[in-house]
Amino acid sequence: MTQFIQLLEQGKQTIEDELLAGLNASCAHTSPKFLYDALGSKLFEAICELPEYYPTRTEAEIFSRHARDIAQSIGAGATLIDLGAGNCAKAARLFPQLQPAQYVAVDISVEFLHEAVSRLQHRFPAIDMVAVGMDFSTELALPDSVREENRLFFYPGSSIGNFMPEQALAFLRHLKEACTQDGYGGGGLLIGVDLLKDKSILDAAYDDALGVTASFNLNLLLHLNRLLDADFDVRAWRHRGFFNRQLSRIEMYLEATSKQTVRWTGGMRCFEQGERIHTENSYKYTQQDFINLLTQAGFNNVRFWSDPQQWFMVCHAQAA
Ligand code: AVJ
């Protein structure tokens, strides 16, 4: 029997407070998590199909080409903890080779996980499954039914790129601690990381010809209108997405195309023409820099696999 557990969901007030603090800041900003409402999640899936957006496809190639090697490096019987599991497809592809003892799907809301995990449980009845709804970016408190032995955190898709490097380090340290707490050992991390490459390739991946990434970014305004009862006019904003070489990151913004006033619950703001809301960062690492980060976080025995162009990397690191 699969267990479905929802841990403290963020209240409406906390969400509002967080959003308003960002929107009222001198350089307005919002957390990338707000890009993923129902439509945003579908638009992100569409992004993954774009010719310009190489990460999803490249990572999948690495996993399929090196499946045996990766599974061997990890060993059977892991407690596979999938951070941001979504439709669980990436983890499910590992099951036949990896043979985990338990599969723990974690996502922001247990509702998103219900269908996917139920279907998976049906396909793999021998694997014990737990679905957990929680915001693991703020706190990693796993329920007691999650096995402590042999924990393997699975963090694919280069989501680690959304964190600033210092935050990424803190997050990785947390994962390492969650593997080794109470003296349990044998665990580790399986993570996908997007690598530094030519600016032209990165720029195109985040500002595609069809405008799907633009729609994905602009959809944030529709989400804000609902969350804050705001009156953003989507037509008065445009998408900006480009690689910042100095900071080694993609920056995404929404840019006002005219001077305007936007109203929301308990406030408003005037945006000048050209003024921006910073909506996402996506850091790009060199292989060595990321391996150093894993080592700094306390992981060891790092093994990694890449594609022939070295555009993306999958790392397995041990916790103890
Ligand atoms: C889901 C954070 C890995 O940074 O590439 C894709 C999100 N944003 N296109 C990324 C995203 C714009 C994606 N991550």
Short mmCIF file of C-alpha atoms and ligand atoms in Angstrom, two decimals:
data_model
loop_
_atom_site.label_atom_id
_atom_site.label_comp_id
_atom_site.label_asym_id
_atom_site.label_seq_id
_atom_site.Cartn_x
_atom_site.Cartn_y
_atom_site.Cartn_z
CA MET A 1 0.00 0.00 0.00
CA THR A 2 1.31 3.38 -0.98
CA GLN A 3 1.31 6.05 1.68
CA PHE A 4 0.30 9.61 0.81
CA ILE A 5 1.42 12.27 3.25
CA GLN A 6 1.00 16.05 3.12
CA LEU A 7 3.31 17.98 5.44
CA LEU A 8 2.59 21.58 6.38
CA GLU A 9 1.47 23.36 3.23
CA GLN A 10 2.45 27.02 3.01
CA GLY A 11 -0.47 29.17 4.16
CA LYS A 12 -2.03 31.83 1.94
CA GLN A 13 -0.67 34.55 4.23
CA THR A 14 2.95 33.30 4.03
CA ILE A 15 2.75 33.09 0.24
CA GLU A 16 1.33 36.62 0.05
CA ASP A 17 3.98 37.99 2.40
CA GLU A 18 6.78 36.35 0.44
CA LEU A 19 5.46 37.64 -2.90
CA LEU A 20 4.81 41.18 -1.69
CA ALA A 21 8.29 41.47 -0.15
CA GLY A 22 9.78 40.55 -3.54
CA LEU A 23 7.50 42.75 -5.64
CA ASN A 24 8.04 45.77 -3.39
CA ALA A 25 11.84 45.43 -3.35
CA SER A 26 13.78 48.07 -5.29
CA CYS A 27 14.69 45.40 -7.86
CA ALA A 28 11.42 43.47 -7.97
CA HIS A 29 11.81 39.68 -7.85
CA THR A 30 9.79 36.50 -7.37
CA SER A 31 10.80 32.93 -6.52
CA PRO A 32 10.96 30.59 -9.53
CA LYS A 33 8.57 28.23 -7.71
CA PHE A 34 5.72 30.58 -8.71
CA LEU A 35 6.33 29.73 -12.38
CA TYR A 36 4.73 26.32 -11.77
CA ASP A 37 0.98 26.63 -11.53
CA ALA A 38 -1.04 24.10 -13.56
CA LEU A 39 -0.46 25.92 -16.87
CA GLY A 40 3.15 26.77 -15.98
CA SER A 41 3.91 23.09 -15.39
CA LYS A 42 2.46 22.23 -18.81
CA LEU A 43 4.44 25.02 -20.45
CA PHE A 44 7.59 23.70 -18.80
CA GLU A 45 6.85 20.26 -20.25
CA ALA A 46 6.52 21.93 -23.66
CA ILE A 47 9.88 23.68 -23.12
CA CYS A 48 11.46 20.26 -22.63
CA GLU A 49 10.33 19.32 -26.17
CA LEU A 50 11.89 22.39 -27.82
CA PRO A 51 14.88 21.90 -30.11
CA GLU A 52 16.73 24.70 -28.30
CA TYR A 53 16.16 23.32 -24.79
CA TYR A 54 18.82 20.61 -24.63
CA PRO A 55 19.01 19.82 -20.84
CA THR A 56 16.09 17.38 -20.46
CA ARG A 57 16.94 15.44 -23.61
CA THR A 58 20.68 15.37 -22.88
CA GLU A 59 20.17 14.19 -19.32
CA ALA A 60 17.83 11.42 -20.51
CA GLU A 61 20.48 10.31 -23.01
CA ILE A 62 23.10 10.14 -20.26
CA PHE A 63 20.81 8.08 -18.01
CA SER A 64 19.90 5.63 -20.76
CA ARG A 65 23.44 5.28 -22.14
CA HIS A 66 25.05 4.76 -18.72
CA ALA A 67 22.15 3.11 -16.90
CA ARG A 68 24.08 -0.01 -15.93
CA ASP A 69 27.17 1.84 -14.81
CA ILE A 70 25.13 4.30 -12.76
CA ALA A 71 23.08 1.54 -11.14
CA GLN A 72 26.25 -0.37 -10.34
CA SER A 73 27.82 2.67 -8.73
CA ILE A 74 24.74 3.05 -6.49
CA GLY A 75 23.93 -0.60 -5.74
CA ALA A 76 20.54 -2.25 -5.25
CA GLY A 77 18.22 -1.73 -2.28
CA ALA A 78 18.38 2.06 -2.04
CA THR A 79 15.80 4.31 -0.43
CA LEU A 80 15.26 6.43 -3.54
CA ILE A 81 14.07 9.91 -2.57
CA ASP A 82 12.92 11.83 -5.63
CA LEU A 83 13.03 15.60 -5.01
CA GLY A 84 10.51 17.36 -7.26
CA ALA A 85 9.15 14.06 -8.56
CA GLY A 86 6.30 15.52 -10.66
CA ASN A 87 5.13 12.75 -13.00
CA CYS A 88 7.83 10.41 -11.56
CA ALA A 89 8.92 9.47 -15.10
CA LYS A 90 12.65 10.08 -14.61
CA ALA A 91 12.85 7.92 -11.49
CA ALA A 92 10.64 5.19 -12.99
CA ARG A 93 13.14 4.75 -15.83
CA LEU A 94 15.79 3.89 -13.22
CA PHE A 95 13.75 1.21 -11.41
CA PRO A 96 14.53 -1.83 -13.58
CA GLN A 97 18.32 -1.37 -13.24
CA LEU A 98 18.45 0.25 -9.81
CA GLN A 99 15.96 -1.96 -7.94
CA PRO A 100 15.34 0.39 -5.02
CA ALA A 101 13.86 -1.00 -1.80
CA GLN A 102 11.66 2.05 -1.31
CA TYR A 103 10.62 4.92 -3.57
CA VAL A 104 9.79 8.25 -1.95
CA ALA A 105 8.27 10.83 -4.30
CA VAL A 106 8.48 14.37 -2.96
CA ASP A 107 6.79 17.38 -4.51
CA ILE A 108 5.25 20.62 -3.35
CA SER A 109 1.75 19.16 -3.19
CA VAL A 110 0.83 15.51 -2.61
CA GLU A 111 -2.11 16.10 -4.96
CA PHE A 112 0.27 16.36 -7.95
CA LEU A 113 1.72 12.99 -7.01
CA HIS A 114 -1.41 10.95 -6.51
CA GLU A 115 -1.99 9.70 -10.03
CA ALA A 116 1.63 9.16 -10.99
CA VAL A 117 2.60 7.28 -7.81
CA SER A 118 -0.55 5.13 -7.88
CA ARG A 119 0.21 4.13 -11.45
CA LEU A 120 3.84 3.37 -10.60
CA GLN A 121 2.90 1.29 -7.58
CA HIS A 122 0.74 -0.78 -9.87
CA ARG A 123 3.63 -1.34 -12.31
CA PHE A 124 6.14 -2.10 -9.53
CA PRO A 125 4.19 -3.79 -6.72
CA ALA A 126 7.36 -5.03 -4.99
CA ILE A 127 8.70 -1.53 -4.31
CA ASP A 128 7.43 0.16 -1.16
CA MET A 129 6.25 3.68 -2.11
CA VAL A 130 5.61 6.88 -0.19
CA ALA A 131 4.34 10.14 -1.69
CA VAL A 132 5.16 13.25 0.33
CA GLY A 133 3.85 16.77 -0.25
CA MET A 134 6.29 19.34 1.14
CA ASP A 135 8.45 22.30 0.15
CA PHE A 136 11.85 20.61 0.45
CA SER A 137 13.66 23.84 -0.50
CA THR A 138 12.77 25.36 2.89
CA GLU A 139 12.96 22.28 5.10
CA LEU A 140 13.78 18.64 4.64
CA ALA A 141 11.74 16.90 7.33
CA LEU A 142 10.89 13.47 5.97
CA PRO A 143 8.11 11.42 7.59
CA ASP A 144 9.03 8.42 9.78
CA SER A 145 7.91 5.93 7.15
CA VAL A 146 10.88 6.94 4.98
CA ARG A 147 13.64 4.37 5.57
CA GLU A 148 16.82 5.75 7.08
CA GLU A 149 19.11 3.16 5.54
CA ASN A 150 20.79 3.71 2.25
CA ARG A 151 19.13 6.97 1.34
CA LEU A 152 19.75 8.10 -2.21
CA PHE A 153 18.54 11.59 -2.98
CA PHE A 154 17.61 11.97 -6.64
CA TYR A 155 17.71 15.56 -7.88
CA PRO A 156 17.64 15.54 -11.68
CA GLY A 157 16.96 18.22 -14.29
CA SER A 158 19.57 20.70 -13.07
CA SER A 159 17.09 22.19 -10.62
CA ILE A 160 20.12 22.83 -8.37
CA GLY A 161 20.85 25.67 -10.84
CA ASN A 162 18.00 27.72 -9.37
CA PHE A 163 19.95 28.18 -6.13
CA MET A 164 22.73 30.74 -5.73
CA PRO A 165 25.99 28.77 -5.29
CA GLU A 166 26.09 29.46 -1.51
CA GLN A 167 22.49 28.28 -1.15
CA ALA A 168 23.24 25.27 -3.31
CA LEU A 169 26.09 24.38 -0.96
CA ALA A 170 23.82 24.70 2.10
CA PHE A 171 21.15 22.59 0.41
CA LEU A 172 23.66 19.87 -0.54
CA ARG A 173 24.97 19.85 3.05
CA HIS A 174 21.40 19.25 4.25
CA LEU A 175 21.03 16.32 1.90
CA LYS A 176 24.32 14.87 3.06
CA GLU A 177 23.19 15.18 6.70
CA ALA A 178 19.83 13.57 5.91
CA CYS A 179 21.76 10.58 4.49
CA THR A 180 23.96 10.02 7.50
CA GLN A 181 21.81 11.09 10.46
CA ASP A 182 21.53 8.60 13.35
CA GLY A 183 24.58 6.79 12.09
CA TYR A 184 22.92 5.35 9.03
CA GLY A 185 25.28 5.05 6.11
CA GLY A 186 25.52 3.86 2.58
CA GLY A 187 23.48 6.66 1.09
CA GLY A 188 24.28 9.36 -1.38
CA LEU A 189 23.12 11.69 -4.10
CA LEU A 190 22.28 11.27 -7.79
CA ILE A 191 22.08 14.68 -9.36
CA GLY A 192 21.82 16.23 -12.84
CA VAL A 193 23.76 19.43 -13.52
CA ASP A 194 23.76 21.72 -16.54
CA LEU A 195 27.26 22.68 -17.65
CA LEU A 196 28.82 25.92 -18.81
CA LYS A 197 28.87 26.25 -22.60
CA ASP A 198 28.76 28.81 -25.45
CA LYS A 199 26.59 31.79 -24.68
CA SER A 200 24.72 31.46 -27.99
CA ILE A 201 23.49 27.96 -27.07
CA LEU A 202 22.45 29.05 -23.58
CA ASP A 203 20.70 32.20 -24.84
CA ALA A 204 18.68 30.19 -27.36
CA ALA A 205 17.68 27.58 -24.75
CA TYR A 206 16.08 30.30 -22.60
CA ASP A 207 14.68 32.48 -25.39
CA ASP A 208 13.39 30.03 -27.98
CA ALA A 209 12.06 30.84 -31.43
CA LEU A 210 8.51 29.64 -30.73
CA GLY A 211 8.25 31.81 -27.64
CA VAL A 212 7.35 28.94 -25.32
CA THR A 213 9.82 30.11 -22.67
CA ALA A 214 8.37 33.61 -23.05
CA SER A 215 4.88 32.20 -22.41
CA PHE A 216 6.17 30.19 -19.45
CA ASN A 217 7.68 33.35 -17.94
CA LEU A 218 4.69 35.62 -18.75
CA ASN A 219 2.28 33.06 -17.29
CA LEU A 220 3.77 34.00 -13.91
CA LEU A 221 1.75 37.24 -14.17
CA LEU A 222 -1.50 35.29 -14.53
CA HIS A 223 -0.50 33.23 -11.49
CA LEU A 224 0.26 36.43 -9.53
CA ASN A 225 -3.10 37.88 -10.55
CA ARG A 226 -4.76 34.88 -8.92
CA LEU A 227 -2.52 34.63 -5.85
CA LEU A 228 -2.58 38.36 -5.03
CA ASP A 229 -5.79 39.45 -6.72
CA ALA A 230 -3.49 41.66 -8.82
CA ASP A 231 -4.16 43.31 -12.19
CA PHE A 232 -0.98 42.65 -14.20
CA ASP A 233 -1.65 43.18 -17.92
CA VAL A 234 0.28 40.37 -19.64
CA ARG A 235 0.35 42.38 -22.89
CA ALA A 236 2.31 45.16 -21.19
CA TRP A 237 5.27 42.90 -20.37
CA ARG A 238 7.88 41.01 -22.34
CA HIS A 239 10.18 38.10 -21.66
CA ARG A 240 13.94 38.49 -21.25
CA GLY A 241 16.16 35.46 -20.87
CA PHE A 242 19.92 35.51 -21.40
CA PHE A 243 23.23 34.18 -20.10
CA ASN A 244 25.20 36.42 -17.73
CA ARG A 245 28.83 35.35 -18.22
CA GLN A 246 30.20 37.15 -15.15
CA LEU A 247 27.83 35.34 -12.81
CA SER A 248 27.69 32.14 -14.91
CA ARG A 249 23.92 32.08 -14.85
CA ILE A 250 20.86 32.46 -17.00
CA GLU A 251 18.76 35.36 -15.81
CA MET A 252 15.09 35.58 -16.62
CA TYR A 253 13.11 38.77 -16.25
CA LEU A 254 9.73 40.18 -17.12
CA GLU A 255 10.19 43.67 -18.53
CA ALA A 256 7.51 46.38 -18.60
CA THR A 257 6.95 47.61 -22.17
CA SER A 258 5.30 50.83 -20.92
CA LYS A 259 5.03 52.86 -17.72
CA GLN A 260 2.21 51.38 -15.66
CA THR A 261 0.68 50.98 -12.23
CA VAL A 262 -0.15 47.50 -10.96
CA ARG A 263 -2.51 46.98 -8.03
CA TRP A 264 -2.71 44.01 -5.69
CA THR A 265 -4.05 43.02 -2.26
CA GLY A 266 -3.19 45.88 0.07
CA GLY A 267 -0.89 47.78 -2.29
CA MET A 268 0.36 48.81 -5.69
CA ARG A 269 3.51 49.67 -7.57
CA CYS A 270 4.41 51.90 -10.46
CA PHE A 271 6.75 50.25 -13.01
CA GLU A 272 8.69 52.45 -15.44
CA GLN A 273 9.04 51.43 -19.08
CA GLY A 274 11.92 48.93 -19.20
CA GLU A 275 11.74 48.14 -15.48
CA ARG A 276 12.08 44.44 -14.70
CA ILE A 277 10.90 41.72 -12.36
CA HIS A 278 13.62 39.10 -11.83
CA THR A 279 11.87 35.72 -12.07
CA GLU A 280 14.61 33.09 -12.26
CA ASN A 281 18.33 32.31 -12.18
CA SER A 282 19.74 29.13 -13.64
CA TYR A 283 23.42 28.66 -12.76
CA LYS A 284 25.73 26.79 -15.12
CA TYR A 285 28.72 24.97 -13.61
CA THR A 286 31.97 23.57 -14.92
CA GLN A 287 32.43 19.89 -14.10
CA GLN A 288 35.24 20.68 -11.68
CA ASP A 289 33.40 23.50 -9.90
CA PHE A 290 30.38 21.34 -9.27
CA ILE A 291 32.43 18.38 -8.06
CA ASN A 292 34.21 20.77 -5.68
CA LEU A 293 30.82 21.91 -4.41
CA LEU A 294 29.82 18.28 -3.71
CA THR A 295 33.08 17.71 -1.87
CA GLN A 296 32.66 20.91 0.16
CA ALA A 297 29.19 19.69 1.12
CA GLY A 298 30.77 16.56 2.60
CA PHE A 299 30.11 14.08 -0.21
CA ASN A 300 32.87 11.83 -1.49
CA ASN A 301 33.67 9.25 -4.16
CA VAL A 302 32.08 11.40 -6.83
CA ARG A 303 31.51 9.63 -10.14
CA PHE A 304 30.11 11.46 -13.12
CA TRP A 305 28.80 10.79 -16.61
CA SER A 306 28.38 13.25 -19.45
CA ASP A 307 27.28 13.46 -23.09
CA PRO A 308 29.80 13.64 -25.97
CA GLN A 309 29.47 17.45 -26.16
CA GLN A 310 29.78 17.77 -22.38
CA TRP A 311 26.67 19.91 -22.15
CA PHE A 312 25.23 18.15 -19.12
CA MET A 313 26.48 15.93 -16.31
CA VAL A 314 25.00 13.33 -13.99
CA CYS A 315 26.87 12.84 -10.70
CA HIS A 316 26.69 10.11 -8.12
CA ALA A 317 28.32 10.98 -4.81
CA GLN A 318 28.47 9.02 -1.58
CA ALA A 319 27.48 10.47 1.77
CA ALA A 320 29.69 8.43 4.06
C1 AVJ B 1 13.62 23.41 -14.05
C2 AVJ B 1 15.06 25.04 -13.13
C3 AVJ B 1 15.97 23.24 -14.37
O1 AVJ B 1 16.65 26.30 -15.22
O2 AVJ B 1 16.55 25.18 -17.06
C4 AVJ B 1 13.58 26.26 -18.18
C5 AVJ B 1 13.65 25.95 -15.61
N1 AVJ B 1 13.36 28.01 -16.98
N2 AVJ B 1 13.43 27.33 -18.99
C6 AVJ B 1 16.07 25.53 -15.98
C7 AVJ B 1 13.54 26.70 -16.90
C8 AVJ B 1 13.29 28.37 -18.26
C9 AVJ B 1 14.73 24.92 -15.58
N3 AVJ B 1 14.83 24.18 -14.27
#
